[in-house]
Amino acid sequence: MAQPGDSGGSPHRDDTGGAQTPDVDELSVHRPRHASGMQHGLIPDILKSVTRSVSRRPSSVLWLVSLLVVLSLGISARFLSFKTDRSDLIDADSEFQQRWLAYTERFGDNSDVVVVVESKDTATIKQVLSDLGGQLELEPQLFDRVFYKFDPTILRKKGLQYLPADELTACLASLEEHEDVLSGRWDRAGLQSTTENLNKRLKATDAVVRGEALAQAEKLTSSLKDFVITGEFHSPWPLFISNSDQLGASSFEPVYQITESGEMGFLLTIPVEAGDDFQGSSQSIDRLRQLIADTQELYPGVQISLTGIPVLESDEMRRSQSDMTIASVISFLGVGVLLFIGFRGFRHPLLAMLMLLVGIAWSLGYATLFVGHLNILSVSFSAILVGLGIDFAIHYLAKYLELRHKGIELRPALLRTSWGVGTGIVTAAVTTALAFFCATFTSFLGVAELGIIAGGGILLCCVTTFVVLPALIALADRGVEPKKLPTQFQGAILRRITARYPWMVTLATISAILVIGACSFSYENGRIVPKVKYDANLLNLQARGVDSVTVQNRVFREAQGSLLYAVSQTTGPQELLERKSAFEALPSVSRVEELASHFPQQPAHETEQLVRAIHAQLSHLSDFPREFPRLNPQAIGLALEDLFLSLRNIDDPAARSAGEALDVLLDKLETFPLQQQIGMLDGYQYAMLAALKGQFEALAAVSDPTPVSPLDFPRAVRERFISQDGTWLMRVFPKSQVWDEGPLREFVTEVRSVDPEVTGTPIQNFEAAAQIRESYLQAAIYALVVIWIVLLVDAVDSVPLVIGLVTPLSVIGLTVVLFPSPQKLLDPMEILGLYLVLATAATAIFDFTNVRNTFLTLLPPVGGSVLMFGILGLCGVDLNPANLIVLPLILGIGVDDGVHVIHDFRMQHGPYHTASSTTNAIMLTSLTSMIGFGSMLVAAHRGLASLGLVLVIGVGSCLFVSLVTLPAILTLISRRGSRKMTSRQSEHVSEPEDSEFAKGHEGLIVPYSSEPALRYQSLEGRPASEDGFQVG
């Protein structure tokens, strides 16, 4: 009779250096409790075959694996790109994203960096802005569209275009009256001619003419009197433009970006991004901070600060990178210590890490081939693989070491490990991967791409578990005796409590879960509301005391200077101005910025010809004559006397005032000698003609008829508000801080009531937050369906499974046939839910026991989630965009735990006792995740800290349910089942309490296991193979 290890033939050598016994292909295994076809079918056979081949040639396998790693990393280094823009997370086919992309294509997708200059002295602020702005303009490779003042000087020469048509008409009429003067007849505007002309006009029959003449006479007499008496001159000429101040030089002086209080100024610039990596605009921001520091030294009494969306993002990136570096060190040390304690050594944990690195390297190649890039969300896939991929290795090593300590040799132990826990590992990997793949059905591109990469990565880590890890073990443990291998953590006390007091443990833990879970709700205003809310405010993720956040809040508080604004676009300035009025009427809008109001508001067809006519008149302006004929005092006197008589005959206050002034003037002139009179009058005439010429020249300076165009404005302003294709833009600023969801929703709703096509960062934040929540909800529902179906496939035999899954399809198909519009009765989610219920019910009719076990598999993720949200409610921790990403990870870990416990339960007979390897593996996988991510609790970045906290609480909750509640429930179930099967079990030899081999019987062994490592019962006369399976 053959003995154990007797091959019946000559042995041959393998890569391990030992003798290889022939393979035994036909294995007859005693079927464990409730084992499914999957447990004893294709998957176990495949895993055994793979492990047999790998363990036979481990060196060759590892060389091939290394080649694939190098190839994968080479492909990734060459072709894998990075998308750092948050808009890359959003599906480009979404309507709101298409509007955003159209906007960024026209105006660029970079936000402004804002330099804030604060001082009590407005002049100093202007000087600082000019100095710093000038330096930035010298470095266009780092700073684009530098804007700190609006200089409209170039617009002054086109000033007449800003006047209404009636005023231009009057101006042109006045110029026509001076046509002779413009052509060189300056004597027509001399004192004598002007006085005689006024006298004639005062006697005109037209009241309008008399009124204009009277006003000019009042100015002339007052001017002449002041000049004669005091020597002061002021122009006697009426203005060609009634409101000429708006055309003066002061109206076209540079306008600095300074608040009304004059104590805060702003400089805006767009940082130039360095390249296609996660550094973004950090180089520009670093240089700007250096320039600010240098400028600060020159102005010690001025406070210069930096804020803006790019600065907030850069500060967040730097803070998170710094925190992650510290957390990684803590995580590495903590996980290393934990694995050392769990496996009582470093060699096997090191093998697990090497396997994980291979999985991550392969995943990079997979991501390059199937996605082609990483975004700021999918870049976290490696953390997910570390959290889940290492679990497969831990379960494998725990089982392997348990078998080795039972005296099984290296290769048989590897085969039995793959057979014993392989199906559980595959089931856990497939369910978790499919759960991630379900994210591809969501509309949020960032989540979808993360699902594709993480799901594929998990499957690749599963492959490395059965390809790389056995090969590493075969080489590392070659020639090592079992007694020299480390003894792993047993968890004996916990296992003993759940086995001896299942009723007490079940009632106590379920009560605790329900009570703590209820703490996730509160009773407010007569209704139950959740305590754990979703905080979409991105500023709440930043570290406390970050300068850019503090400055942003101060700017908004003191100057209503929100960094976020909506963007509305039109095809022309008139439409934009009409829409601007509608925006300004909204309660949630603070102000609207645009460029259209700086263009002439009069229709061009009304003013263009008038401006051209004025410009043509002034283009003939002659030079001033070198000399004027000397005045005739007698003629001037007679003209003034006639004017005085005309004024005296007019019954009007203005006439009396002019007459009195003229009377005083004439009396004063009589007191001077003749030559002095002539000198005074000559001087006045020269001054009045010079004043008239000055008015002509000033008018000519603003009479350029070339239409005002966008090119007349500085580039830094123009490119912010007018695109190259002629699209006009306005920025709509909120009255409240729209980082919070409530004000944001109000603002978005109101601005959309004016312009449904509005876009901008607030709209992107609003839609993205809604899409993230909806995507995670959809992914959770899809994942639940997929996980449930996979678990049914794992648990139920093929015949009842097919009946259970196909029957509901017939019912739903019949519904589609009978009802022409079934979608009006149920939406797709409801149909999916209906199918799940019907499929489960149909399957349970044929195999209730395994359907029940499938429900119990979901107890860790479901019960753990209830417990987690209760603890979050008690601790006042909200969900946010940072910690939301770990929820799928918690779900995956919870499902994995449930799968391994249920597989352990299926492998046993009699009352259930949690296997030490299962306890150790689940404990280690959970604690490694908790320590790895829990290290983020030291982070100053509140987003990372909350991520670590939620994951520690979530994984800890799943761990509690997996190792306490679920084993106690399974123990109760197994005890009841044992009583029903006492007669059948009495035919077998009773098993010992521990996992030692049964002794005292000759013959060979057959596994049927109360441990997942398989307990053994001695049978007589049956040959066995090297892997310990009973030969049929």
Short mmCIF file of C-alpha atoms in Angstrom, two decimals, residues 46-445:
data_model
loop_
_atom_site.label_atom_id
_atom_site.label_comp_id
_atom_site.label_asym_id
_atom_site.label_seq_id
_atom_site.Cartn_x
_atom_site.Cartn_y
_atom_site.Cartn_z
CA ILE A 46 -7.93 26.47 -11.62
CA LEU A 47 -6.34 27.83 -8.45
CA LYS A 48 -4.79 24.47 -7.62
CA SER A 49 -3.43 24.10 -11.12
CA VAL A 50 -1.96 27.60 -11.08
CA THR A 51 -0.41 27.11 -7.65
CA ARG A 52 0.98 23.72 -8.65
CA SER A 53 2.65 25.21 -11.71
CA VAL A 54 3.94 28.28 -9.87
CA SER A 55 5.34 26.33 -6.93
CA ARG A 56 7.05 23.92 -9.32
CA ARG A 57 8.93 26.67 -11.19
CA PRO A 58 8.97 29.72 -8.87
CA SER A 59 12.16 31.25 -10.27
CA SER A 60 10.90 31.13 -13.84
CA VAL A 61 7.61 32.62 -12.80
CA LEU A 62 9.26 35.50 -10.94
CA TRP A 63 11.52 36.27 -13.92
CA LEU A 64 8.44 36.47 -16.11
CA VAL A 65 6.65 38.60 -13.51
CA SER A 66 9.64 40.95 -13.33
CA LEU A 67 9.62 41.30 -17.10
CA LEU A 68 5.94 42.24 -17.02
CA VAL A 69 6.60 44.75 -14.24
CA VAL A 70 9.35 46.43 -16.25
CA LEU A 71 7.14 46.45 -19.34
CA SER A 72 4.21 47.90 -17.38
CA LEU A 73 6.29 50.62 -15.77
CA GLY A 74 7.89 51.46 -19.11
CA ILE A 75 4.50 51.84 -20.80
CA SER A 76 3.26 53.98 -17.92
CA ALA A 77 6.32 56.23 -17.93
CA ARG A 78 5.98 56.77 -21.65
CA PHE A 79 2.26 57.11 -22.16
CA LEU A 80 0.50 57.74 -18.84
CA SER A 81 -0.49 61.39 -18.50
CA PHE A 82 -1.91 63.47 -15.67
CA LYS A 83 -4.97 65.68 -15.73
CA THR A 84 -4.79 68.12 -12.85
CA ASP A 85 -7.80 70.29 -13.61
CA ARG A 86 -10.86 69.68 -11.44
CA SER A 87 -13.01 70.03 -14.55
CA ASP A 88 -11.39 66.83 -15.84
CA LEU A 89 -13.40 64.96 -13.21
CA ILE A 90 -16.67 65.91 -14.88
CA ASP A 91 -18.21 64.18 -17.86
CA ALA A 92 -17.64 66.40 -20.91
CA ASP A 93 -21.07 65.41 -22.25
CA SER A 94 -22.88 67.02 -19.31
CA GLU A 95 -24.72 70.16 -20.36
CA PHE A 96 -23.23 72.31 -17.62
CA GLN A 97 -19.75 70.99 -18.44
CA GLN A 98 -20.20 71.74 -22.13
CA ARG A 99 -21.06 75.33 -21.22
CA TRP A 100 -17.97 75.50 -19.01
CA LEU A 101 -15.72 74.07 -21.73
CA ALA A 102 -17.12 76.54 -24.27
CA TYR A 103 -16.35 79.36 -21.83
CA THR A 104 -12.80 78.16 -21.09
CA GLU A 105 -12.11 77.70 -24.79
CA ARG A 106 -12.95 81.37 -25.34
CA PHE A 107 -11.50 82.94 -22.22
CA GLY A 108 -9.08 80.39 -20.77
CA ASP A 109 -9.59 78.06 -17.83
CA ASN A 110 -7.31 79.66 -15.25
CA SER A 111 -8.60 81.74 -12.36
CA ASP A 112 -6.96 84.89 -11.04
CA VAL A 113 -4.36 85.02 -8.32
CA VAL A 114 -5.23 87.99 -6.10
CA VAL A 115 -2.58 90.10 -4.38
CA VAL A 116 -4.15 92.12 -1.55
CA VAL A 117 -2.37 95.32 -0.46
CA GLU A 118 -3.59 96.92 2.77
CA SER A 119 -2.60 100.31 4.17
CA LYS A 120 -4.16 103.44 5.66
CA ASP A 121 -2.51 105.52 2.91
CA THR A 122 -4.15 105.21 -0.51
CA ALA A 123 -1.16 106.74 -2.29
CA THR A 124 1.11 104.08 -0.80
CA ILE A 125 -1.22 101.33 -1.98
CA LYS A 126 -1.07 102.74 -5.51
CA GLN A 127 2.71 102.85 -5.37
CA VAL A 128 2.95 99.24 -4.15
CA LEU A 129 0.54 98.06 -6.84
CA SER A 130 2.53 99.87 -9.52
CA ASP A 131 5.88 98.52 -8.32
CA LEU A 132 4.71 94.94 -7.95
CA GLY A 133 2.63 95.02 -11.13
CA GLY A 134 5.59 96.32 -13.11
CA GLN A 135 7.74 93.44 -11.87
CA LEU A 136 5.13 90.87 -12.83
CA GLU A 137 4.78 92.35 -16.31
CA LEU A 138 8.50 91.74 -16.82
CA GLU A 139 7.99 87.97 -16.37
CA PRO A 140 5.28 86.99 -18.89
CA GLN A 141 6.47 83.38 -18.83
CA LEU A 142 5.06 83.12 -15.29
CA PHE A 143 2.35 85.78 -15.10
CA ASP A 144 -0.31 86.56 -17.66
CA ARG A 145 -2.90 89.38 -17.82
CA VAL A 146 -1.47 91.42 -14.96
CA PHE A 147 -4.18 93.86 -13.92
CA TYR A 148 -4.00 96.37 -11.09
CA LYS A 149 -5.24 99.58 -12.75
CA PHE A 150 -7.50 100.54 -15.61
CA ASP A 151 -5.77 103.12 -17.83
CA PRO A 152 -8.31 104.65 -20.26
CA THR A 153 -5.92 107.28 -21.65
CA ILE A 154 -6.22 105.92 -25.16
CA LEU A 155 -9.99 106.40 -24.99
CA ARG A 156 -9.74 110.14 -24.32
CA LYS A 157 -9.11 110.99 -27.98
CA LYS A 158 -12.47 109.37 -28.78
CA GLY A 159 -14.32 111.16 -26.02
CA LEU A 160 -16.95 112.79 -28.26
CA GLN A 161 -18.32 109.33 -29.08
CA TYR A 162 -19.54 109.03 -25.50
CA LEU A 163 -21.81 112.12 -25.83
CA PRO A 164 -25.47 112.07 -26.82
CA ALA A 165 -26.44 113.18 -30.34
CA ASP A 166 -28.24 116.38 -29.26
CA GLU A 167 -25.14 117.63 -27.46
CA LEU A 168 -22.98 116.86 -30.46
CA THR A 169 -25.45 118.73 -32.67
CA ALA A 170 -25.20 121.82 -30.47
CA CYS A 171 -21.42 121.56 -30.46
CA LEU A 172 -21.33 121.37 -34.23
CA ALA A 173 -23.61 124.44 -34.50
CA SER A 174 -21.29 126.43 -32.25
CA LEU A 175 -18.32 125.45 -34.34
CA GLU A 176 -20.09 126.55 -37.49
CA GLU A 177 -20.61 129.99 -35.91
CA HIS A 178 -16.82 130.19 -35.51
CA GLU A 179 -16.08 128.94 -38.99
CA ASP A 180 -14.27 132.15 -39.92
CA VAL A 181 -12.13 131.99 -36.81
CA LEU A 182 -11.21 128.35 -37.49
CA SER A 183 -10.08 129.34 -40.97
CA GLY A 184 -7.75 132.06 -39.58
CA ARG A 185 -9.94 135.17 -39.11
CA TRP A 186 -9.10 135.55 -35.43
CA ASP A 187 -10.17 139.20 -35.46
CA ARG A 188 -13.75 137.95 -35.78
CA ALA A 189 -13.40 136.67 -32.23
CA GLY A 190 -11.72 139.83 -30.92
CA LEU A 191 -13.18 141.94 -28.13
CA GLN A 192 -14.77 144.55 -30.39
CA SER A 193 -16.29 142.01 -32.81
CA THR A 194 -17.55 139.87 -29.95
CA THR A 195 -19.14 142.85 -28.21
CA GLU A 196 -20.83 144.11 -31.39
CA ASN A 197 -22.06 140.59 -32.18
CA LEU A 198 -23.59 140.24 -28.72
CA ASN A 199 -25.31 143.57 -29.05
CA LYS A 200 -26.92 142.47 -32.30
CA ARG A 201 -28.04 139.15 -30.89
CA LEU A 202 -29.57 140.78 -27.83
CA LYS A 203 -31.85 142.70 -30.19
CA ALA A 204 -32.85 139.58 -32.14
CA THR A 205 -36.49 138.50 -32.28
CA ASP A 206 -35.68 134.86 -31.52
CA ALA A 207 -35.96 134.34 -27.79
CA VAL A 208 -33.48 131.44 -27.86
CA VAL A 209 -30.88 133.60 -29.57
CA ARG A 210 -31.47 136.43 -27.10
CA GLY A 211 -31.14 134.00 -24.19
CA GLU A 212 -27.83 132.58 -25.42
CA ALA A 213 -26.53 136.12 -26.09
CA LEU A 214 -27.56 137.28 -22.63
CA ALA A 215 -25.72 134.37 -20.98
CA GLN A 216 -22.58 135.08 -22.98
CA ALA A 217 -22.86 138.82 -22.25
CA GLU A 218 -22.99 138.06 -18.52
CA LYS A 219 -19.86 135.93 -18.77
CA LEU A 220 -18.04 138.51 -20.90
CA THR A 221 -18.80 141.47 -18.66
CA SER A 222 -17.92 139.54 -15.53
CA SER A 223 -14.67 138.28 -17.06
CA LEU A 224 -13.66 141.70 -18.36
CA LYS A 225 -14.49 143.42 -15.06
CA ASP A 226 -12.43 140.89 -13.03
CA PHE A 227 -9.52 141.24 -15.41
CA VAL A 228 -9.52 145.04 -15.25
CA ILE A 229 -10.04 145.28 -11.50
CA THR A 230 -8.13 142.26 -10.15
CA GLY A 231 -6.00 141.13 -13.09
CA GLU A 232 -7.52 137.61 -12.96
CA PHE A 233 -8.75 136.08 -16.19
CA HIS A 234 -11.47 133.52 -16.73
CA SER A 235 -12.76 132.58 -20.14
CA PRO A 236 -15.76 134.50 -21.43
CA TRP A 237 -16.58 131.82 -23.98
CA PRO A 238 -19.48 129.43 -23.57
CA LEU A 239 -18.52 125.77 -23.51
CA PHE A 240 -18.92 123.83 -26.70
CA ILE A 241 -19.83 120.79 -24.55
CA SER A 242 -22.20 121.49 -21.69
CA ASN A 243 -20.61 118.86 -19.41
CA SER A 244 -17.03 119.14 -20.53
CA ASP A 245 -15.66 117.73 -17.26
CA GLN A 246 -16.37 114.18 -18.48
CA LEU A 247 -14.01 114.84 -21.39
CA GLY A 248 -11.28 116.33 -19.25
CA ALA A 249 -7.98 114.68 -18.51
CA SER A 250 -9.12 113.80 -14.98
CA SER A 251 -11.85 111.62 -16.40
CA PHE A 252 -9.29 109.52 -18.21
CA GLU A 253 -6.75 109.08 -15.45
CA PRO A 254 -5.71 105.54 -14.45
CA VAL A 255 -8.16 103.93 -12.03
CA TYR A 256 -6.53 101.58 -9.50
CA GLN A 257 -8.30 98.52 -8.11
CA ILE A 258 -8.90 100.02 -4.66
CA THR A 259 -11.89 99.75 -2.33
CA GLU A 260 -14.10 102.73 -1.56
CA SER A 261 -12.44 103.09 1.84
CA GLY A 262 -9.08 103.49 0.09
CA GLU A 263 -7.43 101.05 2.49
CA MET A 264 -7.31 97.88 0.37
CA GLY A 265 -6.01 97.45 -3.18
CA PHE A 266 -5.91 94.46 -5.49
CA LEU A 267 -3.63 93.11 -8.17
CA LEU A 268 -4.89 90.28 -10.38
CA THR A 269 -2.83 87.97 -12.53
CA ILE A 270 -3.26 84.56 -14.11
CA PRO A 271 -0.42 82.17 -13.23
CA VAL A 272 1.12 80.28 -16.13
CA GLU A 273 1.07 76.55 -15.46
CA ALA A 274 4.44 74.87 -15.74
CA GLY A 275 3.42 71.59 -17.36
CA ASP A 276 1.30 68.43 -17.34
CA ASP A 277 1.84 67.35 -13.75
CA PHE A 278 0.39 67.92 -10.32
CA GLN A 279 2.54 70.99 -9.66
CA GLY A 280 0.16 73.13 -11.74
CA SER A 281 0.88 76.81 -11.19
CA SER A 282 3.09 76.33 -8.12
CA GLN A 283 6.17 77.76 -9.84
CA SER A 284 4.38 81.01 -10.62
CA ILE A 285 2.94 81.23 -7.11
CA ASP A 286 6.35 80.60 -5.54
CA ARG A 287 7.89 83.37 -7.63
CA LEU A 288 5.05 85.72 -6.75
CA ARG A 289 5.53 85.04 -3.04
CA GLN A 290 9.21 85.85 -3.43
CA LEU A 291 8.42 89.15 -5.19
CA ILE A 292 5.88 90.00 -2.49
CA ALA A 293 8.48 89.36 0.21
CA ASP A 294 10.96 91.62 -1.57
CA THR A 295 8.35 94.37 -2.00
CA GLN A 296 7.27 94.01 1.63
CA GLU A 297 10.79 94.93 2.76
CA LEU A 298 10.53 98.21 0.82
CA TYR A 299 7.16 99.08 2.39
CA PRO A 300 7.31 97.87 5.99
CA GLY A 301 4.07 99.59 6.96
CA VAL A 302 2.05 97.85 4.26
CA GLN A 303 0.49 94.38 4.53
CA ILE A 304 0.73 92.38 1.29
CA SER A 305 -1.15 89.06 1.13
CA LEU A 306 -1.96 86.45 -1.46
CA THR A 307 -5.19 84.58 -2.19
CA GLY A 308 -7.26 83.35 -5.14
CA ILE A 309 -8.46 79.97 -6.35
CA PRO A 310 -5.03 78.88 -7.73
CA VAL A 311 -3.40 79.86 -4.42
CA LEU A 312 -6.03 77.99 -2.40
CA GLU A 313 -5.49 74.91 -4.55
CA SER A 314 -1.71 75.22 -4.38
CA ASP A 315 -1.75 75.65 -0.60
CA GLU A 316 -4.09 72.68 -0.29
CA MET A 317 -1.82 70.54 -2.48
CA ARG A 318 1.31 71.50 -0.55
CA ARG A 319 -0.31 71.05 2.83
CA SER A 320 -1.74 67.68 1.84
CA GLN A 321 1.59 66.56 0.37
CA SER A 322 3.40 67.52 3.55
CA ASP A 323 0.79 65.82 5.68
CA MET A 324 0.83 62.73 3.48
CA THR A 325 4.60 62.47 3.82
CA ILE A 326 4.33 62.46 7.60
CA ALA A 327 1.33 60.13 7.49
CA SER A 328 3.15 57.75 5.15
CA VAL A 329 6.07 57.43 7.56
CA ILE A 330 3.71 56.79 10.46
CA SER A 331 1.68 54.38 8.32
CA PHE A 332 4.76 52.47 7.18
CA LEU A 333 6.07 52.08 10.70
CA GLY A 334 2.66 51.28 12.14
CA VAL A 335 1.77 48.68 9.51
CA GLY A 336 5.23 47.16 9.79
CA VAL A 337 4.89 46.78 13.55
CA LEU A 338 1.38 45.39 13.17
CA LEU A 339 2.38 42.80 10.58
CA PHE A 340 5.38 41.86 12.71
CA ILE A 341 3.04 41.27 15.65
CA GLY A 342 0.48 39.45 13.52
CA PHE A 343 2.96 37.19 11.74
CA ARG A 344 5.68 37.21 14.41
CA GLY A 345 8.31 38.17 11.86
CA PHE A 346 9.26 40.35 8.90
CA ARG A 347 9.87 37.83 6.11
CA HIS A 348 6.28 36.99 5.23
CA PRO A 349 4.96 40.59 5.53
CA LEU A 350 7.80 41.58 3.19
CA LEU A 351 6.65 38.98 0.70
CA ALA A 352 3.14 40.41 0.92
CA MET A 353 4.45 43.91 0.21
CA LEU A 354 6.46 42.68 -2.77
CA MET A 355 3.33 41.02 -4.15
CA LEU A 356 1.41 44.26 -3.65
CA LEU A 357 4.06 46.31 -5.43
CA VAL A 358 3.80 43.99 -8.42
CA GLY A 359 0.03 44.43 -8.41
CA ILE A 360 0.34 48.21 -8.31
CA ALA A 361 2.94 48.19 -11.10
CA TRP A 362 0.68 46.05 -13.28
CA SER A 363 -2.22 48.34 -12.41
CA LEU A 364 -0.28 51.33 -13.72
CA GLY A 365 0.15 49.57 -17.04
CA TYR A 366 -3.51 48.60 -17.04
CA ALA A 367 -4.53 52.22 -16.30
CA THR A 368 -2.31 53.42 -19.16
CA LEU A 369 -3.83 50.98 -21.65
CA PHE A 370 -7.50 51.31 -20.68
CA VAL A 371 -7.77 54.93 -19.49
CA GLY A 372 -4.56 56.62 -20.54
CA HIS A 373 -4.34 59.18 -17.74
CA LEU A 374 -4.79 59.82 -14.03
CA ASN A 375 -6.86 62.64 -12.59
CA ILE A 376 -6.76 64.17 -9.12
CA LEU A 377 -9.29 61.55 -7.98
CA SER A 378 -8.08 58.39 -9.72
CA VAL A 379 -4.51 59.04 -8.58
CA SER A 380 -5.68 57.66 -5.22
CA PHE A 381 -6.12 54.19 -6.73
CA SER A 382 -2.80 53.08 -5.25
CA ALA A 383 -4.06 53.86 -1.74
CA ILE A 384 -7.16 51.76 -2.46
CA LEU A 385 -5.02 48.88 -3.70
CA VAL A 386 -2.83 49.11 -0.62
CA GLY A 387 -5.95 48.95 1.53
CA LEU A 388 -7.59 46.07 -0.33
CA GLY A 389 -4.82 44.29 -2.23
CA ILE A 390 -2.78 43.59 0.88
CA ASP A 391 -5.83 41.85 2.34
CA PHE A 392 -5.56 39.03 -0.19
CA ALA A 393 -1.94 38.42 0.75
CA ILE A 394 -2.71 38.46 4.48
CA HIS A 395 -5.51 35.89 4.12
CA TYR A 396 -3.25 33.71 1.99
CA LEU A 397 -0.30 33.92 4.37
CA ALA A 398 -2.48 33.31 7.43
CA LYS A 399 -3.82 30.09 5.95
CA TYR A 400 -0.43 29.00 4.67
CA LEU A 401 1.30 29.46 8.04
CA GLU A 402 -1.52 27.65 9.81
CA LEU A 403 -1.11 24.65 7.52
CA ARG A 404 2.66 24.64 7.87
CA HIS A 405 2.38 24.56 11.64
CA LYS A 406 0.23 21.46 11.25
CA GLY A 407 3.21 19.75 9.70
CA ILE A 408 2.27 20.02 6.04
CA GLU A 409 5.18 20.50 3.71
CA LEU A 410 5.77 23.57 1.56
CA ARG A 411 4.14 22.68 -1.76
CA PRO A 412 1.20 20.78 -0.31
CA ALA A 413 0.58 23.70 2.05
CA LEU A 414 0.52 26.11 -0.89
CA LEU A 415 -1.92 23.88 -2.76
CA ARG A 416 -4.17 23.52 0.26
CA THR A 417 -4.03 27.29 0.88
CA SER A 418 -5.14 28.06 -2.65
CA TRP A 419 -7.90 25.47 -2.35
CA GLY A 420 -8.96 26.48 1.16
CA VAL A 421 -9.09 30.28 0.98
CA GLY A 422 -8.68 30.79 -2.76
CA THR A 423 -12.37 30.78 -3.53
CA GLY A 424 -12.99 33.31 -0.76
CA ILE A 425 -10.24 35.55 -2.06
CA VAL A 426 -11.53 35.32 -5.63
CA THR A 427 -15.10 35.98 -4.51
CA ALA A 428 -14.02 38.98 -2.45
CA ALA A 429 -11.90 40.32 -5.31
CA VAL A 430 -14.61 39.87 -7.92
CA THR A 431 -17.34 41.44 -5.78
CA THR A 432 -15.16 44.41 -4.83
CA ALA A 433 -13.91 44.89 -8.40
CA LEU A 434 -17.41 44.71 -9.83
CA ALA A 435 -18.55 47.20 -7.20
CA PHE A 436 -15.89 49.61 -8.45
CA PHE A 437 -16.72 48.86 -12.08
CA CYS A 438 -20.31 49.85 -11.34
CA ALA A 439 -19.02 53.40 -10.91
CA THR A 440 -18.55 53.50 -14.68
CA PHE A 441 -22.33 53.73 -15.05
CA THR A 442 -22.38 57.05 -13.19
CA SER A 443 -22.24 60.47 -14.81
CA PHE A 444 -19.31 61.76 -12.73
CA LEU A 445 -16.24 61.04 -14.85
#
